[in-house]
Coordinates of C-alpha atoms and ligand atoms in Angstrom, one line a residue:
X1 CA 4.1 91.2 29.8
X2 CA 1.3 92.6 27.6
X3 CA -0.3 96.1 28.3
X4 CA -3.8 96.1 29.2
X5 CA -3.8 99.5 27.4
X6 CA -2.5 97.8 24.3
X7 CA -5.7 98.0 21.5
X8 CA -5.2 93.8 20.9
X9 CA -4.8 93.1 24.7
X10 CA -7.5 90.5 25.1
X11 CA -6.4 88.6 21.6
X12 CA -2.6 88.7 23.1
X13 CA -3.1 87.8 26.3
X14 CA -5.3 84.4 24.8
X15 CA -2.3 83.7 22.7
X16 CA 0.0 83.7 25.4
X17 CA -2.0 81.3 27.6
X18 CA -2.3 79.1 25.1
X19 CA 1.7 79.2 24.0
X20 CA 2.2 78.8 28.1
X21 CA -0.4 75.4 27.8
X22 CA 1.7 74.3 24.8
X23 CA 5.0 74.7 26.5
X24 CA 3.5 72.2 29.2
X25 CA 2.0 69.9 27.0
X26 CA -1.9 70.8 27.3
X27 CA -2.2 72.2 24.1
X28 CA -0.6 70.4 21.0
X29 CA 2.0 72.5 18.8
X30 CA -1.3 71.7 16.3
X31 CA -3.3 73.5 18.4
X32 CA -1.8 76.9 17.8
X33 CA -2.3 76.5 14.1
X34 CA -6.1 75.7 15.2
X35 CA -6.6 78.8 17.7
X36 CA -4.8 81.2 14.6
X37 CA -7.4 80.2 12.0
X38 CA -10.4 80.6 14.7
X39 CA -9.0 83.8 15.6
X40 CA -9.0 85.1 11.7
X41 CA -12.5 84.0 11.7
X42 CA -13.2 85.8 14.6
X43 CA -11.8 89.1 13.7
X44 CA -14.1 88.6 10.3
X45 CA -17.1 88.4 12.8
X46 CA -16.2 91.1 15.2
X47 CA -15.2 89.4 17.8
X48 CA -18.4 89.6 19.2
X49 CA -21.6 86.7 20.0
X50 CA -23.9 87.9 16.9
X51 CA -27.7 87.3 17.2
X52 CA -27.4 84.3 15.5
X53 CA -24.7 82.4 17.6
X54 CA -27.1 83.2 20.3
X55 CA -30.1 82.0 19.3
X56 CA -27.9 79.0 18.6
X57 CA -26.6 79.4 22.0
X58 CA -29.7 78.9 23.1
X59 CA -31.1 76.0 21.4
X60 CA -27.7 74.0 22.2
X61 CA -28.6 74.7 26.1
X62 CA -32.4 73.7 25.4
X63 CA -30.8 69.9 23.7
X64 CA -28.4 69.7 26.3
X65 CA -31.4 69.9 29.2
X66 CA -33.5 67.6 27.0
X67 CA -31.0 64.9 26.7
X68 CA -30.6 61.4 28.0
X69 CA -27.1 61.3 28.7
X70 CA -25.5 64.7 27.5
X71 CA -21.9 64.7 27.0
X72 CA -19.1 67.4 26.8
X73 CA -16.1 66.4 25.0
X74 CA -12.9 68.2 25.7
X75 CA -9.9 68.8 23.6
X76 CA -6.6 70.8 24.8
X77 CA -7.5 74.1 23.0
X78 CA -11.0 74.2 25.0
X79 CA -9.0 73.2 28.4
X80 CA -6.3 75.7 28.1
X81 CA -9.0 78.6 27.4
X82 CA -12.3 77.3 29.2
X83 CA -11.8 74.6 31.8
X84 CA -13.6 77.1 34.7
X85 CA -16.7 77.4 32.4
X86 CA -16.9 73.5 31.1
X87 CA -17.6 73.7 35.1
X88 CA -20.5 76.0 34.9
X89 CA -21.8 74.2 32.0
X90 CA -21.5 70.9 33.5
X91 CA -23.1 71.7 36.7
X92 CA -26.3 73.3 34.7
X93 CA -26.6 70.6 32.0
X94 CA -25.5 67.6 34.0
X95 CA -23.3 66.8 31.7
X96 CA -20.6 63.8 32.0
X97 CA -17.4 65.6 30.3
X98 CA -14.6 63.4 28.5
X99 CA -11.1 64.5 27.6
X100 CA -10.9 63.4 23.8
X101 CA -8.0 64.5 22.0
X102 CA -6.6 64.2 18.3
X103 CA -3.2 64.1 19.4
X104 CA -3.5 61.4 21.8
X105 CA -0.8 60.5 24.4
X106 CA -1.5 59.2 28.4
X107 CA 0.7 62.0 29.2
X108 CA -1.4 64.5 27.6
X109 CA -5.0 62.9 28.8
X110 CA -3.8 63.0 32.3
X111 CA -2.0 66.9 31.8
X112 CA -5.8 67.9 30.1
X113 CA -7.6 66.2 33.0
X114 CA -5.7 67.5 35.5
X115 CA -6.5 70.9 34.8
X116 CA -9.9 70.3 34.3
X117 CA -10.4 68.4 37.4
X118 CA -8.2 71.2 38.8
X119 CA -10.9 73.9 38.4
X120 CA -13.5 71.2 39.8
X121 CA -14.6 69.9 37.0
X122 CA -15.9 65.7 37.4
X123 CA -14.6 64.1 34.5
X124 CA -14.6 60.5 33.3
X125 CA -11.9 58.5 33.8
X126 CA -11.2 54.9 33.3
X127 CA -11.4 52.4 30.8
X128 CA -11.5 53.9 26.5
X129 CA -12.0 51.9 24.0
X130 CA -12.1 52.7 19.8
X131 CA -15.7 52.8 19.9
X132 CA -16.1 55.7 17.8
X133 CA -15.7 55.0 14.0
X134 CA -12.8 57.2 12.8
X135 CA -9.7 55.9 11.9
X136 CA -7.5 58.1 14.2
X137 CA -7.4 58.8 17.9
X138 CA -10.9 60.7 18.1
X139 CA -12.2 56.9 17.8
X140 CA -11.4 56.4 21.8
X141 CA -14.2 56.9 24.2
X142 CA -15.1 56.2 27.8
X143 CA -18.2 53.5 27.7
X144 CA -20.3 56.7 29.4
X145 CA -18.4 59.3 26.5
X146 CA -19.4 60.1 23.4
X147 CA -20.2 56.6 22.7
X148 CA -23.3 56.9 24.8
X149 CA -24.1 60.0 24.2
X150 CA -27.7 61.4 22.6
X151 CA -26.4 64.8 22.4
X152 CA -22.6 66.1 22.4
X153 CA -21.3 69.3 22.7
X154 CA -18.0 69.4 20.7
X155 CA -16.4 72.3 21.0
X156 CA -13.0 72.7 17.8
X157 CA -13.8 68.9 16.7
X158 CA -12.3 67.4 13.5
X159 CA -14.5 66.8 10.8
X160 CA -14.4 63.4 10.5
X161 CA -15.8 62.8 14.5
X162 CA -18.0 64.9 13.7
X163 CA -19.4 63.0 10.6
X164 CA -19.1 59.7 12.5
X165 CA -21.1 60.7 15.7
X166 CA -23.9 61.9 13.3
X167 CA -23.7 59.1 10.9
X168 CA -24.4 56.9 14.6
X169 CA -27.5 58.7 15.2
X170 CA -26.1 61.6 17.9
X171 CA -27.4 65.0 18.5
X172 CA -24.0 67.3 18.1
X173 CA -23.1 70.1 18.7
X174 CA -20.6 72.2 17.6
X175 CA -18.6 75.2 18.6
X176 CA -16.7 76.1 15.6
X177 CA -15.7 79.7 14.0
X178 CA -15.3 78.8 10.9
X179 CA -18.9 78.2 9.2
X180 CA -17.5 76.6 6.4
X181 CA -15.5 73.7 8.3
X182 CA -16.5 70.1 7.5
X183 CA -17.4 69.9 11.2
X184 CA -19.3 72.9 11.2
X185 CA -21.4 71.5 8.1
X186 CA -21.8 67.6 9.8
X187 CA -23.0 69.1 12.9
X188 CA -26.9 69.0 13.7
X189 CA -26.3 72.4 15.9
X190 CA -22.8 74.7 15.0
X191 CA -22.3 77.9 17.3
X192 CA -20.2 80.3 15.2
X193 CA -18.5 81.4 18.4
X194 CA -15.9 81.8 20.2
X195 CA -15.5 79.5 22.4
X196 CA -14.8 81.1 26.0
X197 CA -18.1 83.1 24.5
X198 CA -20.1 80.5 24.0
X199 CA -19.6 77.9 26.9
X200 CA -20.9 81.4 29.2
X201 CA -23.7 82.1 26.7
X202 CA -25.4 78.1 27.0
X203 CA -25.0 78.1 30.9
X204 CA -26.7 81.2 31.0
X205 CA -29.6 80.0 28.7
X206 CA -29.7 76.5 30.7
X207 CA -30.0 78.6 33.9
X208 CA -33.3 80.7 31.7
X209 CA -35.0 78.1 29.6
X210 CA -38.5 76.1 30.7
X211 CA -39.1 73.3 28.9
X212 CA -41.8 74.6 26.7
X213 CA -39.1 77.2 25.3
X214 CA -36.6 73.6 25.0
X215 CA -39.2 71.8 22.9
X216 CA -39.8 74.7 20.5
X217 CA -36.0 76.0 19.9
X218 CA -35.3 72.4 18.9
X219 CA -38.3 72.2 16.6
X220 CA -37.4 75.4 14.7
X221 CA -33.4 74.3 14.1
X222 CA -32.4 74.5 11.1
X223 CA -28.2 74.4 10.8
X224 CA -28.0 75.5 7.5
X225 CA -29.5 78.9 8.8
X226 CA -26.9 79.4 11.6
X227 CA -24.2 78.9 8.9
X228 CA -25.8 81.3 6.3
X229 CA -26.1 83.8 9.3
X230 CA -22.6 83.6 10.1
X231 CA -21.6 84.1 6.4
X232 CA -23.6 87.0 5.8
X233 CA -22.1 88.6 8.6
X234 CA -18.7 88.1 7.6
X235 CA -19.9 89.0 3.8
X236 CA -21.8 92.4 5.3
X237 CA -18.9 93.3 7.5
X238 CA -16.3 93.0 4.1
X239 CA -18.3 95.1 2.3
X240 CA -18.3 98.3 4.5
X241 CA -14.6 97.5 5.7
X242 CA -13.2 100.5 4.2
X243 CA -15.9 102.9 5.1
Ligands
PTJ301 O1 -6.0 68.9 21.7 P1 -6.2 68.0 20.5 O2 -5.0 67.1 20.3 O3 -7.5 67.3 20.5 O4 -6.2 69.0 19.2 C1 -7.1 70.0 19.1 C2 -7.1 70.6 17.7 C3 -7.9 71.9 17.8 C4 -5.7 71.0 17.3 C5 -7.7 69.7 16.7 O5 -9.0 69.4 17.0 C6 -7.7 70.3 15.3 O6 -6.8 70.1 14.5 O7 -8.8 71.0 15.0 P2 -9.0 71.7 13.5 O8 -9.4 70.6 12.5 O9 -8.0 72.7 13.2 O10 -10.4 72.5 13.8 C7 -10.5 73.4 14.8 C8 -11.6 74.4 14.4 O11 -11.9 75.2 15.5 C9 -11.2 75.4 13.3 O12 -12.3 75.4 12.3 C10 -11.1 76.7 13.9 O13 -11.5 77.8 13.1 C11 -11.9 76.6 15.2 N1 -11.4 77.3 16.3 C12 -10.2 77.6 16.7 N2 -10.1 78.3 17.8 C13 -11.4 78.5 18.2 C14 -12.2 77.9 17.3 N3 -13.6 77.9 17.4 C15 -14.1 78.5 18.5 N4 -13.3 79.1 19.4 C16 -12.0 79.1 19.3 N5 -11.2 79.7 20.3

């Protein structure tokens, strides 16, 4: 049992949900790996939404509203820490929401679904097929997934997904600490955020937005300027470390 007063509270008690969802086979033993380098890029940030991540916040609520079929794509990490917001952000987006999963099993789809589904969450179920180009288990998607999507919010996605749903003409989205991942550089939108930060910060902006403000945060994105943003912070927050 962690102290509230302890000074790393919030950053323990995260780390012992997801160790609890990896002990029942939510999260993969990968997945702790994952959530230790997003958290090393977090403390480098702050641990706090800058004003960059929220203008990007922003813009990813303004392409989820002005999409055709907007998809969410779900991976154990994001269950285990965010399955009440992906509700939120479903119900303000319209969004169909897919379990897809790197480390693929039935067992787990059904233990990451359950969860979702268990904090009301509608998520697609049925029928996958390897419609994705990728030659691992990211490839498998729901005919109303990420294979139909225009725009998809993928929040800690591998790399090569991430190149494949761009390289097919898809609006993504990422959700990624680390600015300088191969995901976060294939992605047409990357939220240097944390993640249970930024699902919160894009319903609140889907919940604000008309659709004049849409149509002119998607005209002015530029990626490359979210990621520099996110590196100068890190680079301004080294260099005053020690004062
Ligand atoms: O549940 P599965 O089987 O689909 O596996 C999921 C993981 C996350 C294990 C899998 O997708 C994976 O291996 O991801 P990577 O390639 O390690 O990439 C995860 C990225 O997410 C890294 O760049 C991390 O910095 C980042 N990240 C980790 N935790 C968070 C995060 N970004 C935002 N919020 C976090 N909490």
């Amino acid at each position: 049992m962690i102290s509230p007063d302890h000074p790393r509270y919030r950053s323990l008690e995260v780390r012992e949900r997801l160790a609890w969802f990896a002990r029942e086979g939510v999260v993969s033993p990968e997945g702790l790996a994952a959530h230790g380098r997003g958290e090393a890029f977090d403390y480098l940030l702050g641990e706090k939404t800058t004003e960059s991540a929220l203008l990007a916040e922003r813009t990813a609520a303004a392409m989820l509203l002005s999409a055709r079929h907007p998809v969410i794509s779900v991976n154990g990490n994001t269950a285990a820490l965010a399955a009440r917001e992906i509700r939120y952000l479903q119900k303000a987006t319209r969004a169909a929401v897919e379990v897809n999963l790197f480390h693929r099993t039935p067992e787990r789809v059904a233990k990451v679904t359950r969860l979702l589904e268990g904090h009301g969450v509608e998520v697609l179920e049925g029928e996958v097929e390897r419609l994705i180009p990728v030659s691992h288990d990211r490839g498998w998607s729901h005919h109303d997934g990420a294979a139909a999507a225009d725009v998809i919010l993928v929040p800690l996605e591998d790399g090569d997904r991430a190149e494949a749903l761009v390289s097919m003409g898809k609006s993504v989205i990422a959700i990624d600490l680390n600015p300088l991942s191969r995901t976060a550089r294939a992605a047409t939108l990357t939220i240097v955020d944390e993640v249970t930060r930024a699902i919160p910060a894009i319903t609140r902006a889907a919940g604000e937005l008309s659709p004049g403000e849409c149509e002119r945060l998607i005209s002015r994105l530029d990626n490359s300027n979210f990621l520099q943003a996110a590196l100068d912070e890190i680079a301004g927050r080294l260099s005053h470390a020690l004062d």
